[in-house]
Every structure is written in C-alpha cells, then in structure tokens.
Backbone as a ProteinNet text record, in pm:
[ID]
protein_1_A
[PRIMARY]
XXXXXXXXXXXXXXXXXXXXXXXXXXXXXXXXXXXXXXXXXXXXXXXXXXXXXXXXXXXXXXXXXXXXXXXXXXXXXXXXXXXXXXXXXXXXXXXXXXXXXXXXXXXXXXXXXXXXXXXXXXXXXXXXXXXXXXXXXXXXXXXXXXXXXXXXXXXXXXXXXXXXXXXXXXXXXXXXXXXXXXXXXXXXXXXXXXXXXXXXXXXXXXXXXXXXXXXXXXXXXXXXXXXXXXXXXXXXXXXXXXXXXXXXXXXXXXXXXXXXXXXXX
[TERTIARY]
-1351	-1456	-1398.5	-1462.4	-1413.9	-1436.5	-1374.8	-1386	-1530.5	-1605.8	-1745.5	-1828.4	-1804.2	-1877.4	-1843.3	-1716.9	-1677.4	-1750.1	-1757.2	-1824.6	-1972.1	-2036.1	-2177.6	-2200.5	-2112.3	-2124.7	-2107.7	-2009.8	-1989.1	-2105.5	-2158.1	-2272.1	-2396.6	-2418.6	-2534.8	-2523.6	-2403.6	-2383.8	-2400.3	-2349.5	-2363.8	-2510.1	-2584	-2726.5	-2804	-2765.6	-2831.4	-2806.2	-2683.7	-2651.9	-2729.9	-2738.8	-2815.9	-2964.3	-3014.9	-3154.7	-3178	-3082.4	-3094	-3092.5	-3007.6	-3001.1	-3133.8	-3207.5	-3334.2	-3448.9	-3458.6	-3575.5	-3547.8	-3423.3	-3390.3	-3476.7	-3499.4	-3584.4	-3725.6	-3774	-3907.6	-3912.1	-3794.8	-3790.1	-3774.8	-3738.3	-3716.7	-3845.5	-3850.8	-3970.5	-3966.6	-3849.1	-3839.4	-3722.1	-3707.1	-3603.3	-3465.4	-3359.5	-3225.5	-3175.2	-3229	-3181.7	-3271.2	-3383.7	-3479.1	-3429.7	-3423.6	-3372.2	-3485.7	-3451.9	-3542.7	-3458.7	-3438.7	-3350.3	-3406	-3530.9	-3587.6	-3565.7	-3505.9	-3483.5	-3343.7	-3243	-3104.9	-3047.3	-2956.9	-2883	-2976.2	-3086	-3178.4	-3125.1	-3153.4	-3112.9	-3203.7	-3156.7	-3240.6	-3375.4	-3479.6	-3615.1	-3694.8	-3820.6	-3905.3	-3925.9	-3938.2	-3957.1	-3829.9	-3715.1	-3585.1	-3493.3	-3486.2	-3411.1	-3264.3	-3203.9	-3062.5	-3043.8	-3153.5	-3144.1	-3134.9	-3102	-3087.5	-2951.7	-2903.1	-2770.5	-2776.6	-2670.1	-2658.1	-2750.5	-2810.8	-2908.9	-3049.5	-3066.7	-3197.3	-3237.1	-3142.1	-3171.7	-3172.7	-3255.9	-3270.6	-3144.5	-3084.7	-2963.7	-2992.9	-3109.8	-3145.8	-3154.9	-3222.6	-3237.2	-3102.5	-3017.6	-2887.6	-2794	-2796.2	-2711.9	-2757.5	-2888	-2938.7	-2897.2	-2906.6	-2863.9	-2714.3	-2635.7	-2490.6	-2456	-2532.1	-2508.7	-2533.5	-2641	-2668.7	-2557.7	-2508.6	-2401.7	-2273.5	-2232	-2106.2	-2111.6	-2216.7	-2227.1	-2249.8	-2327.3	-2350.8	-2224.5	-2148.3	-2023.9	-1924.2	-1918.3	-1826.9	-1863.6	-1992.7	-2036.8	-2005	-2035.4	-2010.2	-1860.8	-1780.4	-1635.7	-1577.2	-1625.8	-1575.7	-1610.6	-1734.5	-1775.2	-1696.4	-1681.4	-1612.8	-1464.1	-1407.6	-1265.8	-1245.8	-1337.5	-1321.2	-1340.6	-1439	-1467.5	-1351.2	-1305.6	-1192.7	-1063.5	-1038	-915.5	-908.7	-1021.6	-1025	-1011.9	-1083.5	-1076.9	-937.5	-875.2	-739.7	-640.3	-660.1	-572.8	-584.8	-708.9	-729	-668.3	-684.7	-628.2	-476.2	-413.3	-267.7	-216.8	-286.5	-243.1	-265.1	-373.8	-406.5	-318	-297.2	-222.1	-72.3	-35.1	106.9	172.3	303.4	375.8	359.4	345.4	339.6	210.9	104.2	-20.4	-0.7	59.4	85	180.2	281.9	378.4	314	228.8	165.6	70.1	-17.3	-112.1	-37	68	147.7	216	260.7	324.1	224	99.6	-4	-33.1	-41.9	-67.7	45.5	169.1	282.9	280.8	239.7	231.5	126.4	13.3	-90.7	-40.7	31.4	83.1	187.4	253.7	356.3	296.5	165.9	98.3	13	35.3	-46.3	-194.7	-274.2	-416.5	-487.6	-460.9	-528.7	-488.3	-362.8	-318.2	-391.7	-414.7	-488.8	-631.1	-695.2	-830.3	-829.9	-727.9	-718.1	-699.7	-618.8	-596.1	-724.4	-798.7	-924.5	-1028.1	-1027.8	-1123.7	-1099.7	-975.6	-944.3	-1014.6	-1050.2	-1116.5	-1263.3	-1324.5	-1466.9	-1493.1	-1455.8	-1472.2	-1617.7	-1635.8	-1769.7	-1845.8	-1797	-1865.4	-1824	-1906	-1878.1	-1802.3	-1805.8	-1738.4	-1587.1	-1517.5	-1373.5	-1343.7	-1428.9	-1409	-1428.7	-1534.7	-1564.2	-1453.8	-1416.6	-1314.5	-1180.1	-1143.6	-1014.5	-1002.9	-1107.3	-1104.9	-1101.8	-1177.4	-1179.4	-1043.8	-979.3	-848.6	-741.9	-758.1	-659.7	-685.1	-811.6	-843.6	-830.6	-843.8	-843.3	-709.2	-602.1	-468.2	-455.8	-514.1	-505.8	-577	-693.5	-765.5	-684.2	-623.1	-542.5	-424.2	-351	-230.6	-264.2	-366.1	-404.9	-458.9	-541.7	-597.4	-487.7	-397.5	-290.4	-202.6	-164.8	-77.6	-146.7	-271.6	-344.4	-373.2	-422	-455.9	-331.7	-219.1	-96.7	-52.9	-62.4	-25.3	-120.7	-250.4	-349.3	-335	-316.6	-307.7	-182.4	-80	43.5	44	-63.9	-67.8	-92.3	-65.3	-77.5	-221.7	-315.6	-453.3	-515.6	-469.7	-517.8	-459.3	-332.6	-271.2	-341.7	-377.4	-449.9	-587.7	-655	-787.3	-778.8	-675.4	-658.5	-627.4	-545.6	-514.3	-637.1	-730.6	-854.5	-955.7	-920.8	-1007.3	-1100.6	-1089.5	-1175	-1130.4	-1227.7	-1198.8	-1170.2	-1154.9	-1119.1	-1228.4	-1354.9	-1465.7	-1464.3	-1440.4	-1433.5	-1318.8	-1203.4	-1087.5	-1115.8	-1180.4	-1211.1	-1310	-1416.5	-1521.2	-1477.4	-1403.7	-1375.9	-1236.4	-1150.4	-1014.5	-973.1	-997.3	-949.5	-1041.7	-1170.9	-1263.3	-1271.5	-1272.6	-1274.8	-1156.1	-1041.7	-925.9	-930.8	-995.8	-991.2	-1100.4	-1219.7	-1334.2	-1314.4	-1260	-1237.8	-1143.5	-1040	-947.7	-1015.2	-1097.3	-1167.6	-1267.3	-1332.1	-1423.3	-1352.6	-1232.8	-1154.2	-1114.3	-1071.2	-1032.5	-1150.7	-1268.4	-1385.5	-1425.3	-1420.7	-1452.7	-1346.7	-1220.9	-1114	-1129.7	-1160.4	-1178.6	-1297.4	-1406.4	-1523.8	-1492.4	-1421.3	-1385.3	-1291.4	-1198.1	-1108.4	-1186.3	-1287.9	-1368.6	-1449.4	-1506.3	-1583.4	-1493.8	-1375.5	-1282.9	-1230.9	-1205.3	-1155.9	-1260.8	-1386.5	-1493.3	-1506.3	-1499	-1507.8	-1387.2	-1268.7	-1148.3	-1155.4	-1203.1	-1214.8	-1317.4	-1429.5	-1529.2	-1479.2	-1399	-1349.7	-1255.6	-1172.8	-1078.7	-1140.1	-1268.1	-1337.5	-1318.2	-1264.7	-1241.6	-1336.9	-1426.1	-1522.8	-1659.1	-1758.8	-1894.2	-1898.5	-1984.1	-1997.9	-2136.2	-2148.3	-2279.2	-2379.4	-2505.7	-2566.1	-2572.3	-2488.2	-2489.9	-2462.6	-2536.1	-2513.5	-2408.6	-2290	-2179.1	-2103.5	-2055.7	-2003.6	-1885.4	-1786.1	-1670.6	-1706.9	-1792.7	-1837	-1918.1	-2000	-2077.2	-1986.3	-1877.8	-1782.1	-1722.4	-1685.9	-1628.4	-1729.6	-1854.2	-1956.5	-1992.1	-1990.4	-2035.4	-1922.6	-1797.7	-1684.5	-1688.6	-1726.6	-1731.6	-1833.7	-1927.3	-2032.4	-2012.4	-1891.2	-1864.3	-1880.3	-1846.1	-1852.7	-1996.4	-2082.4	-2219.3	-2314.4	-2279.9	-2365.2	-2277.3	-2212.9	-2119.1	-2185.5	-2316.5	-2384.2	-2393.4	-2387.2	-2396.5	-2269.2	-2153.4	-2028	-2002.5	-2057.5	-2036.9	-2114.4	-2227.3	-2313.5	-2244.2	-2187.9	-2120	-1995.1	-1926.4	-1806.9	-1844.1	-1948.9	-1993.1	-2039.9	-2113.2	-2162.6	-2047.2	-1948.1	-1831	-1753.9	-1742.1	-1672.4	-1744.5	-1876.4	-1953.2	-1943.7	-1950.1	-1939.2	-1803	-1697.6	-1562.9	-1545.8	-1599.4	-1588.8	-1658.9	-1778.3	-1851.1	-1770.4	-1709.8	-1630.6	-1500.9	-1441.7	-1318	-1344.1	-1457.7	-1492.7	-1508	-1572.5	-1584.3	-1448.2	-1366.6	-1232.3	-1144.6	-1149.3	-1067.4	-1108.6	-1241.8	-1289	-1241.7	-1240.2	-1192.9	-1046.4	-965	-823.2	-798.8	-873.3	-855.6	-899.2	-1006.8	-1054.8	-953.1	-887.6	-788.9	-667.9	-624.1	-506.2	-535	-664.1	-701.1	-696.8
-3832.4	-3814.3	-3842.7	-3932.1	-3967.5	-3857.2	-3877.7	-3775.7	-3756.9	-3868.2	-3858.5	-3784.3	-3812.9	-3743	-3594.6	-3562.7	-3421.5	-3350.1	-3416.8	-3356	-3335.9	-3433.7	-3421	-3310.2	-3302.2	-3196.6	-3059.1	-3045	-2917	-2879.1	-2977	-2949.5	-2913.3	-2983.2	-2953.7	-2814.4	-2780.1	-2648.3	-2538.1	-2560.9	-2461.6	-2446.5	-2557.6	-2551.2	-2474	-2492.4	-2418.8	-2268.8	-2231.5	-2089.3	-2030.4	-2106.7	-2059.2	-2045.5	-2139.8	-2132.4	-2010.6	-1983.3	-1864.5	-1737.1	-1733.6	-1615.5	-1590.3	-1699.1	-1685.2	-1652	-1726.8	-1710.8	-1615.1	-1569	-1478.4	-1354.3	-1286.9	-1167.1	-1194.2	-1317	-1348.7	-1353.6	-1377.3	-1383	-1245.2	-1145	-1009.8	-929.5	-828	-744.4	-631.2	-607.3	-498.9	-523.9	-434.6	-447.1	-423.9	-472.8	-460.3	-318	-222.6	-84.7	5.5	-47.8	32.9	55	181	217	241.9	218.6	247.9	297.2	426.1	483.3	471	429.1	406.2	261.9	181.9	41.7	-4.3	71.4	37.5	-63.6	-146.9	-243.6	-331.9	-372.5	-460.1	-603.3	-670.9	-810.1	-899.2	-1021.9	-1114.1	-1138.2	-1141.4	-1161.1	-1235.2	-1261.5	-1327.8	-1240.2	-1109	-1017.8	-1003.7	-999	-987.3	-1096.2	-1213.6	-1326.7	-1298.7	-1202.7	-1169.1	-1025.9	-961.8	-826.2	-721.3	-598.4	-486	-421.4	-353	-292.6	-151.1	-75.2	57.2	160.1	126.5	213.8	155.3	50.4	-11.8	-97.9	-135.2	-219.6	-366.6	-444	-586	-661.2	-731.3	-808.1	-930.1	-991.9	-1107.7	-1066.6	-955.4	-908.9	-871.1	-806.5	-762.8	-882.1	-979	-1097.4	-1180.3	-1190	-1262.2	-1192.1	-1059	-983.4	-998	-994.7	-1012.5	-1152.3	-1251.9	-1389	-1400	-1340	-1342.8	-1274.4	-1163.4	-1090.7	-1172.7	-1228.7	-1302.6	-1429.8	-1509.6	-1635	-1609.9	-1506.3	-1474.7	-1429.2	-1340.2	-1294.2	-1408.2	-1495.4	-1609.9	-1701.6	-1728.2	-1815.5	-1754.8	-1626.7	-1561.1	-1555	-1525.2	-1517.3	-1652.5	-1758.4	-1892.7	-1931.1	-1905.3	-1940.1	-1858.1	-1727	-1639.6	-1669.9	-1733.9	-1770	-1914.5	-2004.7	-2146.3	-2170.9	-2105.6	-2131.3	-2090.1	-1963	-1928.2	-1998.4	-2017.3	-2084.5	-2227.8	-2299.6	-2438.2	-2446.7	-2361.2	-2363.5	-2328.6	-2229.1	-2192.4	-2303.6	-2370.4	-2482	-2597.3	-2628.2	-2733.5	-2694.4	-2567.1	-2520.8	-2530.6	-2489.4	-2494.8	-2638.4	-2729.7	-2869.5	-2934.6	-2898.5	-2962.3	-2913.3	-2780.5	-2724	-2718.7	-2686.7	-2675.5	-2561.7	-2565.9	-2468.8	-2325.9	-2234.3	-2092.5	-2056.9	-2133.4	-2107	-2129	-2241.8	-2270.6	-2168.9	-2129.2	-2031.1	-1893.9	-1853.1	-1722.1	-1714.9	-1815.5	-1814.9	-1831.7	-1914.4	-1931	-1801.9	-1723.1	-1595.4	-1498.5	-1497.8	-1412.7	-1455.9	-1587.2	-1637.8	-1601.3	-1610.8	-1574.3	-1425.3	-1342.7	-1199.3	-1167.8	-1239.8	-1218.8	-1263.1	-1375.4	-1425.4	-1333.1	-1252.9	-1162.1	-1051	-1025.9	-922.1	-987.7	-957.1	-1018.4	-995.2	-1098.4	-1090.8	-979.2	-965.2	-861.5	-722.7	-707.6	-578.8	-544.6	-643.9	-620.7	-575.6	-637.7	-597.7	-455.8	-421.6	-286.5	-182.2	-215.2	-121.5	-96.6	-202.9	-187	-112.5	-134.6	-67.1	83	124.5	267.1	342.1	272.7	337.8	366.6	282.9	299.4	250.3	330.1	285.7	255.1	144.3	105.2	21.9	12.4	-67.8	-213.6	-301.6	-444.5	-497.9	-427.7	-480.2	-492.7	-401	-423.6	-552.4	-585.9	-709.9	-830.5	-827.3	-938.7	-954.4	-844.2	-850.5	-890.8	-830.6	-861.7	-1007.6	-1060.3	-1200.5	-1294	-1260.7	-1345.8	-1346.4	-1229.8	-1221.9	-1300.2	-1307.5	-1379.6	-1530	-1570.2	-1711.4	-1793.7	-1732.7	-1812.9	-1881.2	-1825	-1879.5	-2020.1	-2043.3	-2176	-2280.3	-2244.5	-2337.7	-2366.9	-2263.4	-2281.6	-2374.3	-2351.4	-2429.9	-2575.6	-2597.7	-2735.1	-2807.2	-2739.7	-2802.1	-2834.4	-2741.1	-2765.8	-2882.3	-2885.6	-2992.8	-3128.1	-3134.5	-3261.6	-3309.9	-3219.1	-3258	-3298.6	-3233.6	-3268.8	-3411	-3448.8	-3585.4	-3687.3	-3657.4	-3752.1	-3766.9	-3655.3	-3660.8	-3733.7	-3737.6	-3807.9	-3953.2	-3998.8	-4135.3	-4237.2	-4361.7	-4469.2	-4494.9	-4487.8	-4519.6	-4413.4	-4288	-4185.3	-4208.2	-4244.7	-4275.4	-4394.6	-4493.9	-4608.8	-4568.5	-4480.8	-4435.1	-4360.8	-4281	-4207.5	-4302.2	-4403.8	-4501.2	-4579.3	-4598.9	-4669.8	-4580.9	-4453.4	-4364.2	-4278.4	-4280.9	-4196.3	-4050.8	-3960.8	-3819.3	-3746.7	-3613.5	-3530.4	-3527.9	-3527.9	-3524.5	-3650.1	-3764.5	-3889.7	-3885.9	-3839.4	-3830.9	-3736	-3624.4	-3526.2	-3583.6	-3647.4	-3697.2	-3817.8	-3909.4	-4037.5	-4046.6	-3952.6	-3961.5	-3836.8	-3718.3	-3595.1	-3552.5	-3540.8	-3489.2	-3576.2	-3710.1	-3788.6	-3760.9	-3728.2	-3694.4	-3550.7	-3464.5	-3321.5	-3273.4	-3328.9	-3277.1	-3280.3	-3388.5	-3383.4	-3270.8	-3246	-3137.4	-3001.6	-2985.1	-2858.8	-2835.3	-2941.8	-2927.7	-2879	-2930.8	-2886	-2740.3	-2702.4	-2563.6	-2468.3	-2511.1	-2424.2	-2397.3	-2499.4	-2476.2	-2388.4	-2409.9	-2325.9	-2181.7	-2163.9	-2029.4	-1958.1	-2031.7	-1970.3	-1922.4	-2003.2	-1960.7	-1840.6	-1838.4	-1723.5	-1597.5	-1611.2	-1495.8	-1442.3	-1531.5	-1488.2	-1412.9	-1466	-1401	-1268.7	-1263.6	-1140.2	-1030.1	-1063.6	-964.7	-911.5	-1000.9	-957.7	-871.6	-908.7	-831.2	-691.9	-681.7	-550.7	-464	-523.6	-447.8	-404.4	-489.5	-458.4	-338	-326.2	-213.5	-92.9	-101.4	13.3	33.9	-64.9	-51.6	-135.7	-204.5	-285.9	-219.1	-291.8	-237.5	-118.1	-22.6	98.7	104.2	172.4	185.7	249.1	208.7	117.6	-28.4	-67.6	-204.7	-303.1	-411.9	-516.6	-613.2	-611	-697.9	-736.8	-861.3	-915.3	-835.1	-807.7	-731.7	-591.4	-525.4	-390.2	-391.2	-492.8	-502.5	-517.5	-593.8	-607.1	-472	-393.3	-261.7	-170.4	-172.1	-85.6	-124.5	-254.6	-301.9	-313.7	-299.6	-315.1	-217.8	-89.8	0.6	-39.9	-128.1	-167	-309.9	-362.8	-500.8	-522.1	-422.3	-437.8	-442.8	-356.4	-351.3	-444.4	-484.3	-576.3	-677.2	-768.1	-861.7	-956.1	-983.5	-1074.3	-1016.3	-882.7	-820.8	-843.8	-816.2	-835.9	-984.2	-1068.7	-1212.8	-1267.8	-1207.2	-1261.1	-1266.3	-1155.4	-1166.4	-1251.9	-1253.1	-1337.1	-1484.5	-1524.6	-1664.6	-1702.1	-1613.2	-1642.7	-1658.8	-1570.5	-1581.9	-1710.5	-1745.3	-1868.5	-1990.9	-1992.2	-2106.6	-2119.7	-2006.4	-2011.3	-2063.8	-2014.8	-2061.5	-2208.5	-2247.8	-2386.8	-2480.9	-2443	-2527.2	-2550.2	-2444.2	-2457.1	-2531.8	-2513.9	-2585.6	-2734.7	-2771.4	-2913.2	-2976.5	-2905.1	-2955.9	-2962.8	-2862	-2856.9	-2968	-2987.7	-3092.4	-3230.9	-3250.7	-3380.9	-3407.9	-3302.4	-3319.5	-3355.2	-3295	-3327.2	-3472.6	-3523.1	-3662	-3757.9	-3722.6	-3808.3	-3812.6	-3698.2	-3693.8	-3779.5	-3771.6	-3849.1	-3998.4	-4031.4	-4172.2	-4228.9
1720.9	1620.9	1483	1407.9	1276.6	1176.5	1057.1	952.6	909.1	899.8	857.7	960.9	1090.4	1195.1	1197.2	1172	1166.1	1052.4	938.7	824.3	853.8	914.5	948	1050.8	1150	1250.8	1188.1	1100.5	1033.7	945	870.3	782.6	863.8	975.5	1059.6	1121.1	1168.4	1228.2	1124.2	1004.4	898.3	857.4	855.1	822.8	929.9	1055.6	1163.3	1151.6	1115.6	1098	980.3	871.5	757.2	792.5	870.5	913.9	1002.6	1092.2	1177.7	1093.5	991.3	905.7	834.6	806.5	734.1	829	939.9	1028.9	1143	1159	1268	1273.3	1160.2	1165.3	1215.4	1199.9	1249	1401.8	1464	1610	1672.1	1590.2	1642.2	1635.7	1718.9	1724.2	1623.2	1559.8	1461.4	1367.1	1272	1169.8	1231.5	1165.8	1223.8	1236.3	1158.5	1165.6	1251.1	1298	1373.9	1516.7	1558.3	1689.8	1789	1915.6	2026.9	2143.6	2151.4	2252.9	2393.7	2407	2540	2586.1	2500.9	2537.7	2502.2	2544.4	2510.1	2609.4	2561.9	2644.5	2728	2670.2	2741	2744	2852.6	2864.5	2779.4	2749.9	2671.7	2738.4	2657.1	2706.1	2599.8	2629.9	2530.8	2408.2	2430	2317.3	2235.6	2302.7	2235.6	2291.4	2227.5	2282.4	2308.5	2237.5	2259.3	2306.8	2348.5	2401	2291.6	2333	2239.8	2259.7	2156	2163.8	2220	2203.4	2263.5	2198.9	2086.1	2021.7	2026.6	2104.9	2118.3	2000.5	1917.4	1801.4	1841.4	1774.9	1806.2	1768.8	1864.9	1838.1	1753	1771.5	1688.9	1542.6	1516.2	1378.8	1319	1397.6	1345	1323.4	1411.9	1394.1	1274.3	1254.4	1137.9	1009.1	1008.5	891	868.1	976.2	963.7	914.1	956.4	909.1	760.1	713.4	569.4	492.1	543.7	475.9	470.6	584.4	590	506.6	525.5	450.9	302	269.6	129	58.1	123.4	62.6	49.7	150.1	143.7	27.1	9.7	-99.2	-234.9	-252.7	-381.3	-410.4	-309	-328.8	-367	-303	-333.7	-477.5	-518.1	-654.9	-757.1	-729.8	-824.4	-836	-736.3	-743.1	-787.2	-749	-783.6	-932.5	-993.8	-1135.1	-1225.3	-1220.7	-1308.7	-1271.1	-1140.1	-1099.2	-1149	-1138.4	-1184.5	-1336	-1406.6	-1552.8	-1603.8	-1542.7	-1584.6	-1550.9	-1437.8	-1402.7	-1500.8	-1540.4	-1640.1	-1775	-1812.1	-1939.1	-1937.9	-1827.1	-1817.9	-1821.1	-1753.4	-1752.6	-1888.2	-1955.9	-2083	-2196.3	-2200.4	-2311.2	-2284.8	-2158.7	-2126.5	-2204	-2217.6	-2297.8	-2250.6	-2345.9	-2312.6	-2237.7	-2260.9	-2188.7	-2039.3	-2002.8	-1861.4	-1801.3	-1876.6	-1824.4	-1804.3	-1896.7	-1887	-1767.9	-1754.5	-1642	-1510.3	-1509.8	-1388.3	-1346.4	-1443.4	-1410.9	-1347.5	-1398.4	-1339.9	-1196.4	-1175.4	-1040.3	-945.4	-990.3	-905.8	-872	-967.7	-942.3	-836.4	-840.5	-738.9	-601.9	-596.9	-469.9	-409.7	-493.3	-441.6	-355.4	-371.1	-293.6	-186.4	-57.7	48.5	25.6	53.6	25.2	98.4	228.2	306	257.4	216.6	163.8	35.1	-49.7	-173.5	-143.8	-45.8	-7.3	47.4	126.7	181.6	71.7	-26.7	-137.5	-215.8	-241.8	-314.4	-230.7	-99.4	-11.7	-6.8	-30.8	-28.4	-141.9	-251.7	-363.4	-333.6	-250.1	-218.9	-77.1	24.7	164.1	196.8	265.5	307.6	207.4	83.1	-18.1	-5.1	-61.1	-51.4	-171.8	-285.1	-403.2	-384	-308.8	-290.3	-213.4	-115.9	-41.2	-130.8	-210.8	-301.2	-405.8	-470.3	-574.9	-516.2	-402	-341.6	-300.4	-236	-194.8	-315.5	-418	-537.4	-607	-614.9	-679.6	-603.4	-472.9	-392	-394.8	-383.5	-365.2	-493.3	-611.3	-733.9	-756.4	-701.7	-725	-668	-550.3	-489.5	-574.8	-627.3	-714.2	-840.7	-895.7	-1016.4	-990.9	-883.8	-858.2	-827.3	-745	-711.1	-834.4	-912.8	-1032.8	-1133.4	-1156	-1252.8	-1209.7	-1082.7	-1034.7	-1041.8	-996.8	-996.2	-1138.2	-1222.9	-1359.5	-1438.5	-1413.4	-1485.4	-1454.6	-1328	-1289.1	-1350.1	-1344.6	-1397.6	-1548.6	-1618.6	-1764.6	-1812.7	-1728	-1765.7	-1721.1	-1659.2	-1606.6	-1718.2	-1685.1	-1784.2	-1825.1	-1727.7	-1763.2	-1853.7	-1843	-1935.2	-2074.3	-2079.5	-2209	-2274.9	-2195.4	-2249	-2300	-2226.8	-2270	-2402.8	-2418.8	-2544.3	-2660	-2633	-2738.1	-2781	-2689.4	-2721.1	-2792.1	-2809.6	-2885.3	-2802.5	-2671.7	-2588.4	-2598.4	-2604.5	-2621.9	-2491.3	-2504.3	-2389.2	-2283.2	-2326.1	-2230.1	-2143.3	-2203.4	-2127.4	-2027.1	-2072.4	-1982.7	-1867	-1897.1	-1791.9	-1690.8	-1738.5	-1649.4	-1568.2	-1629.1	-1564.8	-1502.2	-1530.3	-1477.4	-1399.1	-1455.8	-1391.4	-1277.6	-1304.7	-1203.5	-1077.9	-1087.3	-962.7	-871.2	-927	-844.9	-795.8	-873.5	-846.4	-751.6	-761.6	-685.9	-534	-474.1	-328.7	-286.6	-366.1	-334.1	-346.9	-449.6	-466.6	-353.2	-307	-194.1	-69.6	-45.9	68.9	53.6	-66.8	-90.3	-75.8	-116.3	-107.5	37.2	121.9	263.4	329	294.7	347.9	299.6	171.5	117.6	179.5	206	267.5	408.8	486.5	622.4	617.6	522.7	509.5	472.3	387.2	348.4	466.2	546.8	664	762.2	787.7	880.1	823.7	694.1	632.5	640.5	614.6	623.9	766.2	864.6	1004.6	1043.5	997.2	1029.2	969.3	845.6	781.8	854	893.7	967.5	1104	1169.2	1303.7	1302.2	1197.9	1190.4	1120.6	1082	1025.4	877	806.1	662.8	578.8	643.7	572.1	570.6	619.7	625.7	721.1	690.2	769.4	832.9	949.5	1013.8	917.1	926.6	1025.3	979.8	883.9	835.2	948.8	951.7	1050.9	997.1	1055.5	1015.5	1141.3	1148.9	1273.5	1327.1	1242	1289.3	1331.9	1255.5	1290.6	1419.3	1439.6	1563.5	1684.1	1670.9	1781.4	1818.8	1717.5	1744.4	1812.3	1765.9	1822.6	1965.6	1996.5	2127.4	2228.8	2184.3	2275.7	2393.9	2376.4	2493.3	2599.2	2563.6	2657.9	2708.3	2693	2732.1	2882	2963.1	3108.6	3159.1	3106.8	3157.2	3083	2962.8	2886.9	2813.8	2886.5	2821.4	2722.4	2738.8	2647.3	2504.6	2494.5	2363.2	2281.4	2339.5	2267.5	2243.3	2330.9	2314.2	2194.9	2161.5	2055.2	1919.4	1866.8	1736.5	1742.2	1857.7	1870.4	1861.1	1932.1	1928.6	1788.8	1723.2	1589	1490.1	1497.9	1410	1438.2	1565.8	1603	1549.2	1561.2	1512	1359.9	1288.8	1143.1	1100.1	1166.5	1133.1	1169.3	1285.4	1329.4	1232	1185.4	1090.6	963.8	911.4	788.7	812.9	930.2	962	976.3	1035.3	1046.2	908.5	817.8	681.4	613.8	636.4	577.1	632	764.9	826.3	782.5	766.3	719.9	578.9	495.4	358.7	353.6	441.6	445.5	481.6	580.3	622.7	513.2	441.9	335.1	220.7	190.5	84.8	119.9	246.5	287.2	288.7	320.1	319.4	178.7
[MASK]
+++++++++++++++++++++++++++++++++++++++++++++++++++++++++++++++++++++++++++++++++++++++++++++++++++++++++++++++++++++++++++++++++++++++++++++++++++++++++++++++++++++++++++++++++++++++++++++++++++++++++++++++++++++++++++++++++++++++++++++++++++++++++++++++++++++++++

C-alpha cells in the first residue's frame, strides 16, 4: 500500500470513528449513563447493536461517548501543544542567542521528567478530573514541536535562497510564507498525528489504572477495567472498547506513517 493510500485509509477510518461518535447515541435506546438492571450483559440485538454492560447500560451509547471524549481530548491537546511549541521554535530560530538558550533550557527541563509521570503527578491534585490529563499531555507534547520547528527553521533561515530573498528586500513575512512554512508544515502534520495517537493511548492507560476518568464516565480504558471481570461470559463487551481503541490508534498511525514516507521522499 502506497503512502497516499495509507493516508486515505487513515483519514477514512478516522472519519468513520468521528461519525460514530456523533450518530452513535441515535442508534442506542437510552443515554450512556442510564441503567437497566433487568437487562444486564445482553447480547447484540436490533435494539442494542453492541449489547449492554454489567449495569444494563447501552454499549453503543457509551462507546460513542467515549469516542467523543478520546478524540476531543486528543484534538485539544494537540492544538494546545502545537501552537506554543511551533511559535517558540520559530522565535528561537529567528532570534537565536539568549532567547534560543532560555527556551531550549525549559524544553530540556520538561524532557527530564517522563511524560506519563508528569500526568500522574498532576492527576494526584484532582483525581478523576480531565484538566490534569489535558495540561500534562500539552506540557509534554509541546517540546517536540519546539525542537523540530527550531531545527528546521534554523536550517532554512541559513540557506542561500533565504539570504538572496533578504538581499532582494523581501521581509520576514515573505520568508516565513514562501520558505519556512513549506518545509515545516509536513513535519508538523506528522507530529500532530503522532501526538494525537499518544494522547488517545495515554487517556486510555490512565483510565485503565484508575487514575483518569472515574465512573460513571464513559471512557475506553475505564470501560476495559469495568468489563474485565465479565470477559468469560460476555467477551463481546470487553472486545468493544479494545477494538475501538485499536481502530483509533490505527487511523492515526496510518496518517503518521504516510507523513513519514512523504517527508523522506
């Protein structure tokens, strides 16, 4: 499968997941938190296409809600880390000197602390809240955008064609639009897909160990933990969040892998 086909497959799969997150509640017979203790562990049917969990809650509704949570948090985390990381990288490459050294020192300090540990530390202040996950992921991910942007922009700004453009009287905006951004945007696209997949997996991992979302919130990792005791009698239930997490990660990896091949080409 070529790089273009991989990108199309990843984009199509991601669009399908987003569509499921939006229209999923319409396929369910009730809200994701509504319980029915007389209908627990039901098999998939026309009324409930993915069955019900151990509390009689609709799996379709809960998976759709979990999809919105995972994809939404991944999108917000990527934007919150890409914007400051890219801007700081451009500033460091453009100004150099003490500005580059100061921002680089901050980035090195963040890298000295493992990302998951930082998220765990923030989660200890407010267990079950989503802001520690968002803040922790954003604080970790911005460093990659900064380092890639600084390295790429530094090389471009020192190139002969940029020096020629400056000698001809073209300003900074022209250099940024016509020289720096064309080299930088493909790399940033690759980093964004990688960061989104890392955010989805981090949210699921935190929920699985009980340090992320708390019941009755519908979240993929938390759903795996809740449904694990019923894997023997209702294996389709534990399989549902696992398959959904796998598909979300696969979609982002396909986009990420296609970006890597395009960059090398």
